[in-house]
mmCIF file of C-alpha atoms in Angstrom:
data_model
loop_
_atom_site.group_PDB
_atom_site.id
_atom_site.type_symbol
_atom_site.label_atom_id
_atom_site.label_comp_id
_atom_site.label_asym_id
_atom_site.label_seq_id
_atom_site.Cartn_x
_atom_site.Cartn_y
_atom_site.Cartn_z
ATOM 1 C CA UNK A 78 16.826 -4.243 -6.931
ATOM 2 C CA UNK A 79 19.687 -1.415 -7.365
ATOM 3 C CA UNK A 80 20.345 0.572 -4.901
ATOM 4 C CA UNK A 81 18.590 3.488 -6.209
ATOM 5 C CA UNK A 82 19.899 6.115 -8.790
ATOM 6 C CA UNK A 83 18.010 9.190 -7.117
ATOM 7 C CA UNK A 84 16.449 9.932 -3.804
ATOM 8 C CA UNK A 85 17.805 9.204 -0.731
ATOM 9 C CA UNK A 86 19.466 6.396 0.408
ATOM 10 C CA UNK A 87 20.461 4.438 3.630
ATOM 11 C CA UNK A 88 23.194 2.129 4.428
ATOM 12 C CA UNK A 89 21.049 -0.428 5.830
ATOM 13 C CA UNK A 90 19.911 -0.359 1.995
ATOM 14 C CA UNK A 91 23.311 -0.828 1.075
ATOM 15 C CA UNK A 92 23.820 -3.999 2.995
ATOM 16 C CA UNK A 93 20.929 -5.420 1.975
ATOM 17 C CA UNK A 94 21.997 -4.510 -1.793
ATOM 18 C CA UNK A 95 25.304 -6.302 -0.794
ATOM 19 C CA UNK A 96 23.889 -9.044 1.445
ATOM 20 C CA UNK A 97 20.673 -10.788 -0.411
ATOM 21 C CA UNK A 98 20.994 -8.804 -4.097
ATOM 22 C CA UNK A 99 18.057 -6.654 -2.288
ATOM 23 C CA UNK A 100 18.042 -2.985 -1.787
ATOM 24 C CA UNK A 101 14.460 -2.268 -1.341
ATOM 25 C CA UNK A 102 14.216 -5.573 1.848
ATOM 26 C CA UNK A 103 16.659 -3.174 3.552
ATOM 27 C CA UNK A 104 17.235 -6.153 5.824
ATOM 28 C CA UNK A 105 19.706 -6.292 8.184
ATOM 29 C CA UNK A 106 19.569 -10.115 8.456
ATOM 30 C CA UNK A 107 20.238 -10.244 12.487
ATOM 31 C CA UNK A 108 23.528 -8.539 11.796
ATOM 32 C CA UNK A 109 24.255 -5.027 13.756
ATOM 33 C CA UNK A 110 26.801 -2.459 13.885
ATOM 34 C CA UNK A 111 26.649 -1.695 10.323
ATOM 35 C CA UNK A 112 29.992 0.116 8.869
ATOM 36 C CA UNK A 113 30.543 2.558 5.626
ATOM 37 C CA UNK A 114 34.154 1.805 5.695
ATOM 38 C CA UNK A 115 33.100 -1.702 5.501
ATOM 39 C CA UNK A 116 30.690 -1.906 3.063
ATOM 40 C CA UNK A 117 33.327 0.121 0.747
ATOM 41 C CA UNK A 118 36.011 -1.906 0.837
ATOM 42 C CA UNK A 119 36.870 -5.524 1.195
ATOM 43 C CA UNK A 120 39.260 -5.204 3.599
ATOM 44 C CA UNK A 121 37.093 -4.601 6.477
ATOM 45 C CA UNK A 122 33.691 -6.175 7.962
ATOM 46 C CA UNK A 123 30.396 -4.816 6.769
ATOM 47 C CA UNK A 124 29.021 -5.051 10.445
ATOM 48 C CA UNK A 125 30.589 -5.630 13.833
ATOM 49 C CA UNK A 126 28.704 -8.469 13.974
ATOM 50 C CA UNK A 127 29.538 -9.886 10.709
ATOM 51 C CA UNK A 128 32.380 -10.543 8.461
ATOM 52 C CA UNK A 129 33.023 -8.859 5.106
ATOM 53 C CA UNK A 130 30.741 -9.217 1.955
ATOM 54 C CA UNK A 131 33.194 -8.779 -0.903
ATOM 55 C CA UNK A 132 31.624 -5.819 -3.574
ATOM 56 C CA UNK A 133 30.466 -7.577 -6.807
ATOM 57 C CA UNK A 134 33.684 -7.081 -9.612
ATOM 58 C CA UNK A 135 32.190 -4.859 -11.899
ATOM 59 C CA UNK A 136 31.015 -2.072 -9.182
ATOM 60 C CA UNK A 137 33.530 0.597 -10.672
ATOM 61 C CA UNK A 138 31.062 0.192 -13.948
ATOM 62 C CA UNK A 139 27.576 0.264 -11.627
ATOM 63 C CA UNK A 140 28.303 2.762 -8.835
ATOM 64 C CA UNK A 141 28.511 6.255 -9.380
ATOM 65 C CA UNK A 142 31.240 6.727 -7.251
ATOM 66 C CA UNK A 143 33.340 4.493 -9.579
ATOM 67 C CA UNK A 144 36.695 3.545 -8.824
ATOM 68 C CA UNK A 145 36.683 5.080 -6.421
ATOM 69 C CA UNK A 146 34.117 3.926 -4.139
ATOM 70 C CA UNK A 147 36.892 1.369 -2.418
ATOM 71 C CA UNK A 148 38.837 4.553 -1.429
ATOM 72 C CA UNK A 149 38.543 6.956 1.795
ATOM 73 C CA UNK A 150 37.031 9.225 2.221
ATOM 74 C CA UNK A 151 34.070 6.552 1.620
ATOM 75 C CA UNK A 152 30.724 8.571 1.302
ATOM 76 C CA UNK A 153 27.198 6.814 0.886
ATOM 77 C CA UNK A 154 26.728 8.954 -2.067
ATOM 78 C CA UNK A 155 29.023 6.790 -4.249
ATOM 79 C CA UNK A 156 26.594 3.622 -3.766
ATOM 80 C CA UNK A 157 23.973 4.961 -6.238
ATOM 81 C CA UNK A 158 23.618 2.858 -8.852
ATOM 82 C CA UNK A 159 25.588 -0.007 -7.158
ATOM 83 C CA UNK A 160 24.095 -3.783 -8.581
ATOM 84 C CA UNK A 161 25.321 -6.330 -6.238
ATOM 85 C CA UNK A 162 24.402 -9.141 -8.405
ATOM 86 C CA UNK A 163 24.988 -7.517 -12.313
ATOM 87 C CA UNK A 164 26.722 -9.638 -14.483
ATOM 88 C CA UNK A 165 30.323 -8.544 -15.298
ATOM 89 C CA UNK A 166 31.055 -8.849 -19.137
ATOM 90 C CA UNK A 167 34.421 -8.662 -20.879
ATOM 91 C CA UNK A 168 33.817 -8.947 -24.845
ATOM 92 C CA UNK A 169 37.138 -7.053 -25.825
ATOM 93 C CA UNK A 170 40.542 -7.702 -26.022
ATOM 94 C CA UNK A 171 43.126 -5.910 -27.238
ATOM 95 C CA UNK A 172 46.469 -6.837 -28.958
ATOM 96 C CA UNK A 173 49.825 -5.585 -29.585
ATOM 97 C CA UNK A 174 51.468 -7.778 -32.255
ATOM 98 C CA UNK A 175 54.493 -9.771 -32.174
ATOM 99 C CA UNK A 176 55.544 -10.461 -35.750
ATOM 100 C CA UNK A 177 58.149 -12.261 -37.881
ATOM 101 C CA UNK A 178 58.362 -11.950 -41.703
ATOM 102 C CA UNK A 179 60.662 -15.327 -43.507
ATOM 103 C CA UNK A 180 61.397 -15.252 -46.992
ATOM 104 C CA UNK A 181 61.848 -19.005 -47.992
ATOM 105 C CA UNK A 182 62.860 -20.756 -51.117
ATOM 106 C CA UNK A 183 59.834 -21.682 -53.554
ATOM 107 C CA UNK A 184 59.579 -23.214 -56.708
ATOM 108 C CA UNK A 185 61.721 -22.658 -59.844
ATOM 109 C CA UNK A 186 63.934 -19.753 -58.064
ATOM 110 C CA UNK A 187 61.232 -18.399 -56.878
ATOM 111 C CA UNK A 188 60.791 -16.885 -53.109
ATOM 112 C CA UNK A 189 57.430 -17.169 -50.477
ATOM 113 C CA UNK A 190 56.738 -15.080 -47.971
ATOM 114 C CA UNK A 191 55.586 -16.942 -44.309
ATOM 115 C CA UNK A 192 54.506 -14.903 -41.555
ATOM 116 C CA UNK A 193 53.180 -15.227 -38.380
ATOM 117 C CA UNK A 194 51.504 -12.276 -36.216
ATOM 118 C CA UNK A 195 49.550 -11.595 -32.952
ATOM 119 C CA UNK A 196 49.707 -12.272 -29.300
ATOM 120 C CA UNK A 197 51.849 -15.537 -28.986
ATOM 121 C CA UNK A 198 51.901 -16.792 -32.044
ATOM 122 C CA UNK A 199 53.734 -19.790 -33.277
ATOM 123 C CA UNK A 200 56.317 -20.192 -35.813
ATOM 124 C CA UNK A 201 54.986 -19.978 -39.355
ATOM 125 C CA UNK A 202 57.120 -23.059 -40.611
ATOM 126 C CA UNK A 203 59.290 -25.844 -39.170
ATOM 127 C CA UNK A 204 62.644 -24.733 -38.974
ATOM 128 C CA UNK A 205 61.526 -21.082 -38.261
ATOM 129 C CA UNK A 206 61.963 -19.034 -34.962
ATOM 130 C CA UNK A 207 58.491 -18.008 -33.521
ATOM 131 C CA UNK A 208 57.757 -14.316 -33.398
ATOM 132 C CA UNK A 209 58.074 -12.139 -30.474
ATOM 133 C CA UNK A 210 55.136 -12.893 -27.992
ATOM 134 C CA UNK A 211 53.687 -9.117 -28.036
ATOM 135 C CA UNK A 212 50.684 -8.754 -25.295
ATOM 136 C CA UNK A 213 47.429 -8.621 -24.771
ATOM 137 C CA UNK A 214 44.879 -6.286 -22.185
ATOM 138 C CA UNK A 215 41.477 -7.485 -21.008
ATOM 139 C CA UNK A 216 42.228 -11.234 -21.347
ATOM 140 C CA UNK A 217 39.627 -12.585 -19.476
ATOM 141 C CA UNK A 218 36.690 -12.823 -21.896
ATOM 142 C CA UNK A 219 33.408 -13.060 -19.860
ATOM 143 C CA UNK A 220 30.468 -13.107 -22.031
ATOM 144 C CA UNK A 221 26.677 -12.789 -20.458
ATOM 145 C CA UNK A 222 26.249 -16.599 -20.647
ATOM 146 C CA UNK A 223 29.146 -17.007 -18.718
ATOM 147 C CA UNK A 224 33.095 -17.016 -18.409
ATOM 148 C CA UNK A 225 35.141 -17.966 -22.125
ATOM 149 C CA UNK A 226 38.416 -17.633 -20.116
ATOM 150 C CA UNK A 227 41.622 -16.190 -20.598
ATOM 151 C CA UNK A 228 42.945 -15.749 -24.282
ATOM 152 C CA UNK A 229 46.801 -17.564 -24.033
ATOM 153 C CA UNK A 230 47.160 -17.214 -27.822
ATOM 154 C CA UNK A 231 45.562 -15.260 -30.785
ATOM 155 C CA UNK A 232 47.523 -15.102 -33.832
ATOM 156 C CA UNK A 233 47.466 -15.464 -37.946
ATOM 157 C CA UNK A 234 49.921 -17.423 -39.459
ATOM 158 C CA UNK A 235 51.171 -18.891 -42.722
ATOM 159 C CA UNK A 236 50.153 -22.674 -43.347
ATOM 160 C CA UNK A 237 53.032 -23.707 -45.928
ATOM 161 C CA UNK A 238 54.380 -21.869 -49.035
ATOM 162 C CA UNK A 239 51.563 -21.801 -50.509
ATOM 163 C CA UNK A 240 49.700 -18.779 -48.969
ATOM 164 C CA UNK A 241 47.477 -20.333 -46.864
ATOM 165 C CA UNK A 242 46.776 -19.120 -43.423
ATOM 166 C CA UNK A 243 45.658 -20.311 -40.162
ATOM 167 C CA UNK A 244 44.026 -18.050 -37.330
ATOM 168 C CA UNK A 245 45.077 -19.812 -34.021
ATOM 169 C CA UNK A 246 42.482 -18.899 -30.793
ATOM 170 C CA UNK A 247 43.946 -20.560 -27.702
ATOM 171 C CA UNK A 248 41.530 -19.900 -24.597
ATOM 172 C CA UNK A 249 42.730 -20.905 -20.866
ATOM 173 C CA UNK A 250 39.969 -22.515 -18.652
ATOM 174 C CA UNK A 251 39.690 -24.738 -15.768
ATOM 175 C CA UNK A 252 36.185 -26.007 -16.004
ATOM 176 C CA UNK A 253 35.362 -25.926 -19.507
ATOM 177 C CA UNK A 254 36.373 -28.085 -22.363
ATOM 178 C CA UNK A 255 33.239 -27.999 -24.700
ATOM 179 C CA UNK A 256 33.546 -26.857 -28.375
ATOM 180 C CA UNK A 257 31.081 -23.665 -27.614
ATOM 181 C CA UNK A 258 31.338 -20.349 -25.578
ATOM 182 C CA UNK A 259 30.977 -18.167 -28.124
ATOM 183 C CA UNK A 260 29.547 -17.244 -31.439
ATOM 184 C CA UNK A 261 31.381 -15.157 -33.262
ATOM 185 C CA UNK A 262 35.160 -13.541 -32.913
ATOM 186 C CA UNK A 263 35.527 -10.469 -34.697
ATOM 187 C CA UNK A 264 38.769 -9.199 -35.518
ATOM 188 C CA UNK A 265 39.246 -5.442 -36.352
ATOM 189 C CA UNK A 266 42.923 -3.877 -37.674
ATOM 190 C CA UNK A 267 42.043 -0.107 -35.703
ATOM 191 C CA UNK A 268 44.519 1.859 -37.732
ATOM 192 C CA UNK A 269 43.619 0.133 -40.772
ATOM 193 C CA UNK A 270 40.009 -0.657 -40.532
ATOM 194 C CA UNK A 271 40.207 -3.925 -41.681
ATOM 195 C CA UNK A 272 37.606 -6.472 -39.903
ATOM 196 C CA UNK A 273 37.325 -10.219 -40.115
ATOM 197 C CA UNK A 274 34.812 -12.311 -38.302
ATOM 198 C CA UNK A 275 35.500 -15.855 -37.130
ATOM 199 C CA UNK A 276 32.483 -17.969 -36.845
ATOM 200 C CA UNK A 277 32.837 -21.068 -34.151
ATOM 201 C CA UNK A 278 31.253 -22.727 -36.100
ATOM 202 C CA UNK A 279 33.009 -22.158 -39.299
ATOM 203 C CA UNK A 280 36.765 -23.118 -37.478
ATOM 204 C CA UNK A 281 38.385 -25.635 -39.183
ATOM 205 C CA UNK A 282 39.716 -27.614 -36.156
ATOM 206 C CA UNK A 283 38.989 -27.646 -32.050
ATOM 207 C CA UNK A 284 41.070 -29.366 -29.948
ATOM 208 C CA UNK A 285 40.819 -29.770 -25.973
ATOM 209 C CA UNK A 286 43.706 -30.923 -23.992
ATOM 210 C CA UNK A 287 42.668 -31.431 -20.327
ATOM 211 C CA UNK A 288 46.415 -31.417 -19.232
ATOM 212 C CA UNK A 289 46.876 -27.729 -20.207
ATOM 213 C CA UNK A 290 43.537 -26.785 -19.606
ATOM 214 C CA UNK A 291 43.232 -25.095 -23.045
ATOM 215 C CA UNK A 292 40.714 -25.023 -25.859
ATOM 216 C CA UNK A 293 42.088 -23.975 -29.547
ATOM 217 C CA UNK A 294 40.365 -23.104 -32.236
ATOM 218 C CA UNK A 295 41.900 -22.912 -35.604
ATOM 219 C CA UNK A 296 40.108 -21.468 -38.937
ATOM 220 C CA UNK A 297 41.721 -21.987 -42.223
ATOM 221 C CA UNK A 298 41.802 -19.952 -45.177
ATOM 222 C CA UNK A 299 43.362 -20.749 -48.353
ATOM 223 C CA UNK A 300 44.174 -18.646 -51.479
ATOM 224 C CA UNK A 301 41.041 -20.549 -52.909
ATOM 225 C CA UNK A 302 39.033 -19.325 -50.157
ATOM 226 C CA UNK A 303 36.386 -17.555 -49.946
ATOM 227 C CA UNK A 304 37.388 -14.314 -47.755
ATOM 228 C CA UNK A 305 41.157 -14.590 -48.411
ATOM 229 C CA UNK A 306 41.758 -11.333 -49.821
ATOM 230 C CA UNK A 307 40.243 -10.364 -46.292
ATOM 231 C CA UNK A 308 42.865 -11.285 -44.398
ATOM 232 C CA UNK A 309 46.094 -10.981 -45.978
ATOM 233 C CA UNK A 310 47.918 -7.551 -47.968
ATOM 234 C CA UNK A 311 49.302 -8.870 -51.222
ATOM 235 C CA UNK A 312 50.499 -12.560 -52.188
ATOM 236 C CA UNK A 313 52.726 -14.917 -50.552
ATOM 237 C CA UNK A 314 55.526 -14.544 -53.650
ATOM 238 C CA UNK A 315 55.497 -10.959 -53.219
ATOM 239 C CA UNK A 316 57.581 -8.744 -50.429
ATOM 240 C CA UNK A 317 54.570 -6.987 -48.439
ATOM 241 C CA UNK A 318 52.695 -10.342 -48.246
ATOM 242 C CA UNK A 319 51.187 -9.520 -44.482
ATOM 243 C CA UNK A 320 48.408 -9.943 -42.165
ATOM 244 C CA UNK A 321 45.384 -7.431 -42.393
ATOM 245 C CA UNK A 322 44.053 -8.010 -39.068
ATOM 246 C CA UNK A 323 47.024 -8.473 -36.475
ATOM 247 C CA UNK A 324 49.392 -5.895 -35.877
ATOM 248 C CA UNK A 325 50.986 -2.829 -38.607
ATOM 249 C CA UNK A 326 51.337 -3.318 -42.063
ATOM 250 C CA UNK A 327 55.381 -3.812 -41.803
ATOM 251 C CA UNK A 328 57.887 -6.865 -42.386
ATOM 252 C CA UNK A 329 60.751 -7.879 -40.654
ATOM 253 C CA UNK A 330 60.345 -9.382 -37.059
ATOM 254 C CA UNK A 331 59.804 -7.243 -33.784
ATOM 255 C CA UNK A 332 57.132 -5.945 -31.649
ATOM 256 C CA UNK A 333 54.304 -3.559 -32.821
ATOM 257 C CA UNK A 334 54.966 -0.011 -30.805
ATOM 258 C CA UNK A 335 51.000 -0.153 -30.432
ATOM 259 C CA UNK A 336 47.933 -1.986 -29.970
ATOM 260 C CA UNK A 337 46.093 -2.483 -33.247
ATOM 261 C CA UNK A 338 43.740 -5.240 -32.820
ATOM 262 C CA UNK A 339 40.801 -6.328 -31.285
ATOM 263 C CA UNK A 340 38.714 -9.188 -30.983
ATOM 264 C CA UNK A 341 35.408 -8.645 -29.768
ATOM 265 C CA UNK A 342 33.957 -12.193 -28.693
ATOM 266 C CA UNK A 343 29.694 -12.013 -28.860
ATOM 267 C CA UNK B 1272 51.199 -43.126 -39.144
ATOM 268 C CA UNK B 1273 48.278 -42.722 -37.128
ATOM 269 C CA UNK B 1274 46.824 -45.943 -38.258
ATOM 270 C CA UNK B 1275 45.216 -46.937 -35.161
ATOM 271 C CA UNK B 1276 43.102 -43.517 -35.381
ATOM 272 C CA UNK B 1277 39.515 -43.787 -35.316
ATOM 273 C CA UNK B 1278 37.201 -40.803 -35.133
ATOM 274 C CA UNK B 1279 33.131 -40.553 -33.888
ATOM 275 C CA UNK B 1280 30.816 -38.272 -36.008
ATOM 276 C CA UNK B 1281 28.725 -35.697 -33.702
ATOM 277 C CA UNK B 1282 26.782 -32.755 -34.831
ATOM 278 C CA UNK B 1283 27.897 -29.004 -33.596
ATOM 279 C CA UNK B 1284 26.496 -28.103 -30.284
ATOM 280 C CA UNK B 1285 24.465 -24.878 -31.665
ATOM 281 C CA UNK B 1286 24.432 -26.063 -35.198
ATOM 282 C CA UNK B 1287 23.153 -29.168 -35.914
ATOM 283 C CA UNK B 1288 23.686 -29.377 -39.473
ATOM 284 C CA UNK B 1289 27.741 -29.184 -39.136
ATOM 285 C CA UNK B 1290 29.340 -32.265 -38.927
ATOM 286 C CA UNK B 1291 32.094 -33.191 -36.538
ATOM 287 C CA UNK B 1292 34.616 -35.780 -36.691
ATOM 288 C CA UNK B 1293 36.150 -36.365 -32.899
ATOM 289 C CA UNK B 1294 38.574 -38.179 -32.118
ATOM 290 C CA UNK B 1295 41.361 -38.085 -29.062
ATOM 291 C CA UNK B 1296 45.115 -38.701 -29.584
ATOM 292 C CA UNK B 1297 47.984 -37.978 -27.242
ATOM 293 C CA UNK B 1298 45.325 -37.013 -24.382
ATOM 294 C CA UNK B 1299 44.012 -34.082 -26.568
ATOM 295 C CA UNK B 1300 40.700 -34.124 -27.925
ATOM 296 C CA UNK B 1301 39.927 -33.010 -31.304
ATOM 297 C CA UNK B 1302 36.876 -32.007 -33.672
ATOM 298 C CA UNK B 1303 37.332 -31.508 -37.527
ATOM 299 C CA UNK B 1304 34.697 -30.781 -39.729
ATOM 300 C CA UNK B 1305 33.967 -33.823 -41.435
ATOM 301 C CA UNK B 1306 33.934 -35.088 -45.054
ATOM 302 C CA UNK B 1307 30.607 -34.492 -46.477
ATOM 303 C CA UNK B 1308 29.695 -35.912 -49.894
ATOM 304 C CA UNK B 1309 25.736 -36.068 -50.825
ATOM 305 C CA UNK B 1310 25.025 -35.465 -47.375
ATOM 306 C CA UNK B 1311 27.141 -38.217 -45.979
ATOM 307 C CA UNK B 1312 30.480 -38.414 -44.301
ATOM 308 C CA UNK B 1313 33.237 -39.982 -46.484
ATOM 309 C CA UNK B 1314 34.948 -41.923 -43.626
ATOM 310 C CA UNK B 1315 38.293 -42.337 -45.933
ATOM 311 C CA UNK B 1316 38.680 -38.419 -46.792
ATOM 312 C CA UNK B 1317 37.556 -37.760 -42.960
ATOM 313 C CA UNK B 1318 40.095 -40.274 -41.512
ATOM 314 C CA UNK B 1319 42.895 -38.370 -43.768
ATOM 315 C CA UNK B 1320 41.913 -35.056 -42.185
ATOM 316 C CA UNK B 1321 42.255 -36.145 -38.539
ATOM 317 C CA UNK B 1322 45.893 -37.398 -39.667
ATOM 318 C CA UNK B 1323 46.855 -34.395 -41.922
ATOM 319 C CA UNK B 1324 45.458 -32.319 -38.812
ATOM 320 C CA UNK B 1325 47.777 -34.613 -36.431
ATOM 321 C CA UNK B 1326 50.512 -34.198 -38.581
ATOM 322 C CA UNK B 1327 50.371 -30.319 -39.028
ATOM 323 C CA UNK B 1328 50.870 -30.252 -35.605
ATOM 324 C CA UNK B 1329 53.826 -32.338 -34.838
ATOM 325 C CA UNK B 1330 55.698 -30.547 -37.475
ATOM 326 C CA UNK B 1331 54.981 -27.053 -35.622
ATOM 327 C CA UNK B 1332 55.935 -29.016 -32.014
ATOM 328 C CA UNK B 1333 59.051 -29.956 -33.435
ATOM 329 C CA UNK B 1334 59.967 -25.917 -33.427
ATOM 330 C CA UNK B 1335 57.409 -24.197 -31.570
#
């Protein structure tokens, strides 16, 4: 149980909240000289008796006192609401795109566009320089079944001269290797409205390397495919040939100014 | 290349009816969707997967 939303409260409460996920015990556990400076913050002991009980992650999102329920002057007040053992979720990152735009030789004269876009994405083609890496905010994807892990890479890039793409999902993560996590990835263009969901189970390729500690997922579309048109602005013999989902509709190679995608992991 | 690459066939974790071909090579583990023909894997066309997948790569390691 919460500490409660309404009513009065007490500190013993608090610790109890803090100390056995229990408001309502208000059980001091044998402990004694109970402090509010020390049930606020981390830095100091909950009791003279006792060491410190570190405040679950996510109480900025649970306590009504917010952010600032860390900082003097602490009040008791600021506890309402606080859930010692809620599970901290992180669905959504958000991306500002590093991009690089190649015109290459095709057949017969003719010229192809290869791209690649995102948060660290690779170089479209052997031969070609990788784009600029760009960056990322709220990394650390934490669904309610548990930790994902950090996203190292999320990019779309050009497969060949043929149009064909490949959405790369590289995920950081000491103790998990498995090919599951998550269900769906969707991908959202904000200034644009353009979305795009990526099914796990619909990825072309997983690979695990335990060295790096890494899981990437790959999903493939080809002009053929089904959902193409979804993810790409024009065609790959044509100047403007670009990625809906990552980053602004532009050419050329840089850094986006802004963040225009996310990926919202469920 | 590749010729001593041999892959196992496992169903998806959530999804049963998706086919996986895994197979390890230079200490990374891989899954590909497999082959499927008439409800079985073709081991030939799945085999050349793994190694076009394999190959993809080492071209993008040689610049990446």
């Amino acid at each position: 149980m919460a500490v409660p939303t309404s009513g009065s409260i007490s500190m013993r409460g608090i610790f109890s909240e803090k100390n056995e996920d229990d408001y309502g015990a208000a059980n001091m556990d044998g402990e004694t000289g109970l402090s509010l400076r020390g049930l606020s913050s981390n830095s100091y002991s909950d009791t003279s008796s006792g060491g410190n009980i570190n405040l679950n992650t996510g109480y900025a999102s649970s306590a009504s006192g917010g952010a600032n329920l860390v900082n003097a002057p602490y009040a008791i007040s600021e506890f309402r609401g606080y859930d010692h053992d809620a599970v901290v979720t992180n669905t959504t990152a958000t991306i500002t795109s590093g991009y690089a735009h190649y015109i290459t030789s095709g057949p017969r004269g003719s010229t192809r566009i290869q791209f690649s876009k995102g948060y660290v994405g690779p170089s479209p083609a052997p031969g070609l320089s990788a784009p600029p890496s760009g960056s990322i905010s709220n990394s650390n994807i934490i669904l309610t079944g548990g930790t994902l892990g950090v996203i190292t890479s999320f990019a779309h890039y050009t497969v060949g001269p043929g149009g064909a793409v490949y959405f790369r999902l590289i995920i950081y993560n000491t103790s998990a290797s498995a090919n599951s996590g998550f269900t769906n990835v969707v991908l959202t263009q904000t200034a644009l409205s353009n979305t795009l969901t990526l099914a796990r189970t619909s990825a072309f390729s997983f690979a695990y390397s335990s060295s790096n500690n890494t899981r990437t997922w790959l999903w493939y579309y080809a002009p053929t495919t089904s959902g193409y048109s979804n993810t790409v602005y024009g065609s790959v013999s044509a100047s403007g040939f670009t990625s809906k989902l990552f980053g602004d509709f532009n050419t050329g190679s840089g850094t986006d100014s802004n963040p225009r995608t996310t990926a919202v992991f469920s | 290349m590749y010729n001593d690459l041999t892959f196992t066939i496992k169903n998806d974790e959530v999804d049963a009816s998706i086919k996986l071909a895994c197979f390890t090579y230079d200490n990374i583990y891989y899954e590909i969707r497999a082959v499927v023909v008439d409800g079985s894997v073709d081991n030939t066309a799945t085999l050349q997967e793994c190694k076009d997948l394999l190959e993809l790569n080492a071209q993008w390691d040689k610049t990446v």
